[in-house]
Coordinates of C-alpha atoms in Angstrom, one line a residue:
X1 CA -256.4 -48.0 -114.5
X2 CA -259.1 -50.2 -115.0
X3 CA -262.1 -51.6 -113.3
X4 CA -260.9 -54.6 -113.3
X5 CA -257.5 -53.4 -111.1
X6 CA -256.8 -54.7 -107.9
X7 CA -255.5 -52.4 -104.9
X8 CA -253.4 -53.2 -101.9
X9 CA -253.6 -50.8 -99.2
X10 CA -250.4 -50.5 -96.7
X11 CA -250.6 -48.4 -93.8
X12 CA -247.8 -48.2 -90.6
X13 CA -247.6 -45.8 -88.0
X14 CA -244.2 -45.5 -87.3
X15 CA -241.0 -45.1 -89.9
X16 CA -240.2 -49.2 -89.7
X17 CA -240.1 -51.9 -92.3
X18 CA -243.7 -53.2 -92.0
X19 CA -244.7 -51.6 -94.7
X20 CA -242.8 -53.3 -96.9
X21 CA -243.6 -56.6 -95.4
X22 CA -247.7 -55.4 -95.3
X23 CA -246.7 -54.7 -98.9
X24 CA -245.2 -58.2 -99.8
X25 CA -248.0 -60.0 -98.3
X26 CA -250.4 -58.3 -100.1
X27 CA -249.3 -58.3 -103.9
X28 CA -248.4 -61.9 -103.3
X29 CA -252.1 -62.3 -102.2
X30 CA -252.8 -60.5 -105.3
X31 CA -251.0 -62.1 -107.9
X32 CA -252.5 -66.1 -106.2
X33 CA -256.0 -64.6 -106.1
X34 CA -256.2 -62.8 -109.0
X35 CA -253.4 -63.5 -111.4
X36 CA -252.6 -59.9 -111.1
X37 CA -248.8 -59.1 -112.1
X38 CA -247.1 -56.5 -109.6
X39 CA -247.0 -54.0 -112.2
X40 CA -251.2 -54.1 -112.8
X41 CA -251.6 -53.5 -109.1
X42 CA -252.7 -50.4 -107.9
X43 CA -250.8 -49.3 -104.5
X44 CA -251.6 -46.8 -101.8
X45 CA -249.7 -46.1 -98.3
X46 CA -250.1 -44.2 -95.2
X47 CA -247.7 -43.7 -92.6
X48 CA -250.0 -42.6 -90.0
X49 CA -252.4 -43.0 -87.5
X50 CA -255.1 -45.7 -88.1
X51 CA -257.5 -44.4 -85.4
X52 CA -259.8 -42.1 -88.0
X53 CA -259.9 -42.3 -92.2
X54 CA -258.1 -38.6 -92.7
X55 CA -255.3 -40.1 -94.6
X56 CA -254.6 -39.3 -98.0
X57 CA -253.4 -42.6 -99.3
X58 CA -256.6 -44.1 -98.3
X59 CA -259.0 -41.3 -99.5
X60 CA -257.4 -41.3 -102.6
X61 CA -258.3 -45.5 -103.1
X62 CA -261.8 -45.1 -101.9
X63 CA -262.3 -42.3 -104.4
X64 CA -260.9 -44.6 -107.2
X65 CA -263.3 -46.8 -105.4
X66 CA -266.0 -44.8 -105.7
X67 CA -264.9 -43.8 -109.6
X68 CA -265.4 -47.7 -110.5
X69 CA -261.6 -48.1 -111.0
X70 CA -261.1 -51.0 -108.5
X71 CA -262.9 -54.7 -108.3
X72 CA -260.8 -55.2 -105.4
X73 CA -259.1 -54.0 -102.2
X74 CA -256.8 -56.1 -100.6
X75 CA -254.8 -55.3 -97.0
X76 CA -253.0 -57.1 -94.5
X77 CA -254.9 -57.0 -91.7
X78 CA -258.1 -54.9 -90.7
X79 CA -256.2 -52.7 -88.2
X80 CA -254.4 -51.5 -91.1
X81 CA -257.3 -50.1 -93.0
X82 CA -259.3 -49.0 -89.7
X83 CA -259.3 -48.8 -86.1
X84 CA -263.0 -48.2 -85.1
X85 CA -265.7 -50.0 -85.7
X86 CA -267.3 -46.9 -87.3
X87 CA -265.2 -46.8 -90.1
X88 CA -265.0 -50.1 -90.5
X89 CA -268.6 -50.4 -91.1
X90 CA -268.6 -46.8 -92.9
X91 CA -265.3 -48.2 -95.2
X92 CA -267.5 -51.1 -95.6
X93 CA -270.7 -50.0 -97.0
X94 CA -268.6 -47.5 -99.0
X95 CA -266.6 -50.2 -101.1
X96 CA -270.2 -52.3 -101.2
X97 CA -271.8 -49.5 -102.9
X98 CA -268.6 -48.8 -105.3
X99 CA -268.9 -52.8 -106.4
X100 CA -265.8 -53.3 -105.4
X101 CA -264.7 -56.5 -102.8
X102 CA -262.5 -56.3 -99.5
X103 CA -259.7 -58.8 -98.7
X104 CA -258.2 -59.2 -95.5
X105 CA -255.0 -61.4 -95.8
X106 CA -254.0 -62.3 -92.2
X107 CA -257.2 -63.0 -91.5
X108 CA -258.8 -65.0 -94.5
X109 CA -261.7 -62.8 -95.2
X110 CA -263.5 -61.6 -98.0
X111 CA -266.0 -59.6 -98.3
X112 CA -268.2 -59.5 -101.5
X113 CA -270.9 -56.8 -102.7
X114 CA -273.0 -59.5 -104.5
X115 CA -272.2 -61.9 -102.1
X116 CA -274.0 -61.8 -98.3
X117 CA -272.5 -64.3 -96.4
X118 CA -273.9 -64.1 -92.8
X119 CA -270.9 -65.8 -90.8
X120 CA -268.5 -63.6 -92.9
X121 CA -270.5 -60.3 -92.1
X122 CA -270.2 -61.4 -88.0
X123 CA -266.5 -62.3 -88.2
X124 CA -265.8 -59.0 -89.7
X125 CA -267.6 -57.5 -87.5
X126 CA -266.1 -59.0 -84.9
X127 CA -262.7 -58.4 -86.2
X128 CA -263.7 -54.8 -86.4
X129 CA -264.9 -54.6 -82.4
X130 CA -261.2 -55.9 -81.6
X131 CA -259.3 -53.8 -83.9
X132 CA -261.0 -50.8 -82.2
X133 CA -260.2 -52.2 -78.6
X134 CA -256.3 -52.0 -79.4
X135 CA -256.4 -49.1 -80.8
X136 CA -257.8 -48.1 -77.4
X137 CA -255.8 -49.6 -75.2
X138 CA -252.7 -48.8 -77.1
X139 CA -254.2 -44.8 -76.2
X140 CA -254.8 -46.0 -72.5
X141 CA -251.2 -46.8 -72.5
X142 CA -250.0 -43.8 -73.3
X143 CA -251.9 -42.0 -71.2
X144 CA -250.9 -44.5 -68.0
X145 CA -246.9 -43.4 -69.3
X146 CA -247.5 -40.1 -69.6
X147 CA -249.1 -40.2 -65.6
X148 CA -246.1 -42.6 -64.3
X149 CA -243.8 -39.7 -65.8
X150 CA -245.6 -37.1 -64.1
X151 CA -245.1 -38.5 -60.8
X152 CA -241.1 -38.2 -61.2
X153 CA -241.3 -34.8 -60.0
X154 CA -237.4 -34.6 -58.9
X155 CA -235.7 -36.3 -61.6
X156 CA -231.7 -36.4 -60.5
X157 CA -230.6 -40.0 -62.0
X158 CA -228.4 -39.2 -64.8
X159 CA -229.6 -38.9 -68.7
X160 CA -233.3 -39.2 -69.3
X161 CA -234.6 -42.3 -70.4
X162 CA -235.6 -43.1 -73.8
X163 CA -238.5 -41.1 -75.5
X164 CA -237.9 -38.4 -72.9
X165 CA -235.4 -34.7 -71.5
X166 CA -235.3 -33.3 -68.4
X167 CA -236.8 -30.0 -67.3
X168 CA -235.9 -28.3 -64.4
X169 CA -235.2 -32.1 -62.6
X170 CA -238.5 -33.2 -64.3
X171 CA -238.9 -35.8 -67.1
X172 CA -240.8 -34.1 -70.4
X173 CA -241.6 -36.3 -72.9
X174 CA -239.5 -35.3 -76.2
X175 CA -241.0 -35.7 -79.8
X176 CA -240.1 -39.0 -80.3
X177 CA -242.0 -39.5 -77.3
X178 CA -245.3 -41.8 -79.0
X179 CA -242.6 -43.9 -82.0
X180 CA -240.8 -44.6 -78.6
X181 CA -244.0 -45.9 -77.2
X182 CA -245.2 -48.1 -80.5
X183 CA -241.8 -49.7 -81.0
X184 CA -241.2 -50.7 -77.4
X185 CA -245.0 -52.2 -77.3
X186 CA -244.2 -54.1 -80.4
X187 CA -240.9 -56.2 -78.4
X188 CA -243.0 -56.8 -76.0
X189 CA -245.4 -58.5 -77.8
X190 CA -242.3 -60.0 -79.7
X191 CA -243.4 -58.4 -82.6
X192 CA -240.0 -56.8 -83.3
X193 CA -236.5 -57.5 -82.1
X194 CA -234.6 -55.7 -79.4
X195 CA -232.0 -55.2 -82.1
X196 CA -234.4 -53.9 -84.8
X197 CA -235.9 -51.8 -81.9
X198 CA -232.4 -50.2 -81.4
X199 CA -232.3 -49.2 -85.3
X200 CA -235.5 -47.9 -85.7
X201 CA -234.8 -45.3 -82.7
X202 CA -231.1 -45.0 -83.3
X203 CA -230.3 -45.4 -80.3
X204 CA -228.6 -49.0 -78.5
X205 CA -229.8 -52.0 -77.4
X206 CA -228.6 -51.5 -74.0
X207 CA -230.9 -48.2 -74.0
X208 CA -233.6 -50.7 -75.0
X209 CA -233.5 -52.7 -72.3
X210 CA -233.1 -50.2 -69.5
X211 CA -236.5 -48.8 -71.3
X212 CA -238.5 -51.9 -70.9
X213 CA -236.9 -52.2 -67.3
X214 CA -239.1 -49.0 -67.0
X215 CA -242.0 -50.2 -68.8
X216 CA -244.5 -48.1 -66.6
X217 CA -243.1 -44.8 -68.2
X218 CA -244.3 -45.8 -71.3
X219 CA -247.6 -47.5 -69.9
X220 CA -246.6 -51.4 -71.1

């Protein structure tokens, strides 16, 4: 590895295929930016949380960062790298001081050490403030399911839905509980099919449907 390598950074939350299309966008971004062939790119993943910097894919690039091994980091999008405007700015000034540049595909921007650009530095920014308010809400609606199940105190009307068991004729959400959650929020915003939905939790499109009929259990 060189100090002239390029990273691309990849990060989902749930077991889906986004990674592998966060993957694709990048290295193609790579290789039309840079010239960099797939095999001279530097990749790291996370399948995690995006709502603090404890992951190990991403410590281990910022250290490389930090070593002078990278003259570039490229990601999808900035909710991918962060969630909080905190790190942001903190994963920020840490590449800045490694001389090494952020790309953020989806949204066009570039950010270079030796380069201050002030309507760049805003939009990030910016982009940063709205990452950190879905990463918020998408907490708020948890917590809004997690009350709306709560409130089923005698729960007689057959199997439990989706992402949930019964206890003593009370709904308990089960472990799958929060991927549940994520994949349902992402059909709703027809970011993923019901279909797709219905593979990813191994479970049926019919059970899909009667879970979004039921939206407020899952805070949607």
């Amino acid at each position: 590895m060189g100090d002239d390598t390029v990273a691309c950074y990849c990060r989902v939350s749930t077991d889906d295929q986004s990674l592998d299309r966060q993957l694709t966008a990048t290295q193609e971004y790579a290789e039309r930016e840079f010239g960099a062939a797939l095999s001279d790119l530097s990749i790291y993943r996370d399948k995690s949380t995006g709502t603090n910097t404890e992951r190990s894919g991403y410590q281990e690039m910022m250290q490389d960062a930090e070593d002078g091994a990278l003259s570039a980091v490229v990601v999808h999008s900035i909710s991918r790298i962060c969630r909080s405007i905190s790190d942001l700015e903190r994963t920020a000034s840490r590449l800045e001081d490694a001389d090494t540049e952020l790309h953020i595909v989806s949204e066009g921007l570039t950010l270079c050490p030796d380069e201050q650009d002030p309507y760049q530095t805003a939009l990030f920014q910016l982009l940063g403030v709205f990452a950190e308010l879905e990463a918020n809400m998408a907490q708020q609606r948890t917590k809004e399911g997690i009350a709306a199940r709560q409130q089923q105190d005698d729960y007689h009307h057959g199997r439990a839905p989706l992402g949930f068991e019964k206890d003593d004729g009370r709904l308990v959400e089960n472990e799958d509980y929060h991927d549940v959650v994520t994949v349902l929020d992402m059909v709703a915003k027809d970011e993923l099919s019901k279909r797709k939905a219905a593979e990813r939790l191994d479970t049926s499109r019919p059970t899909i449907n009667r879970a979004l009929d039921r939206a407020e259990l899952y805070g949607l």
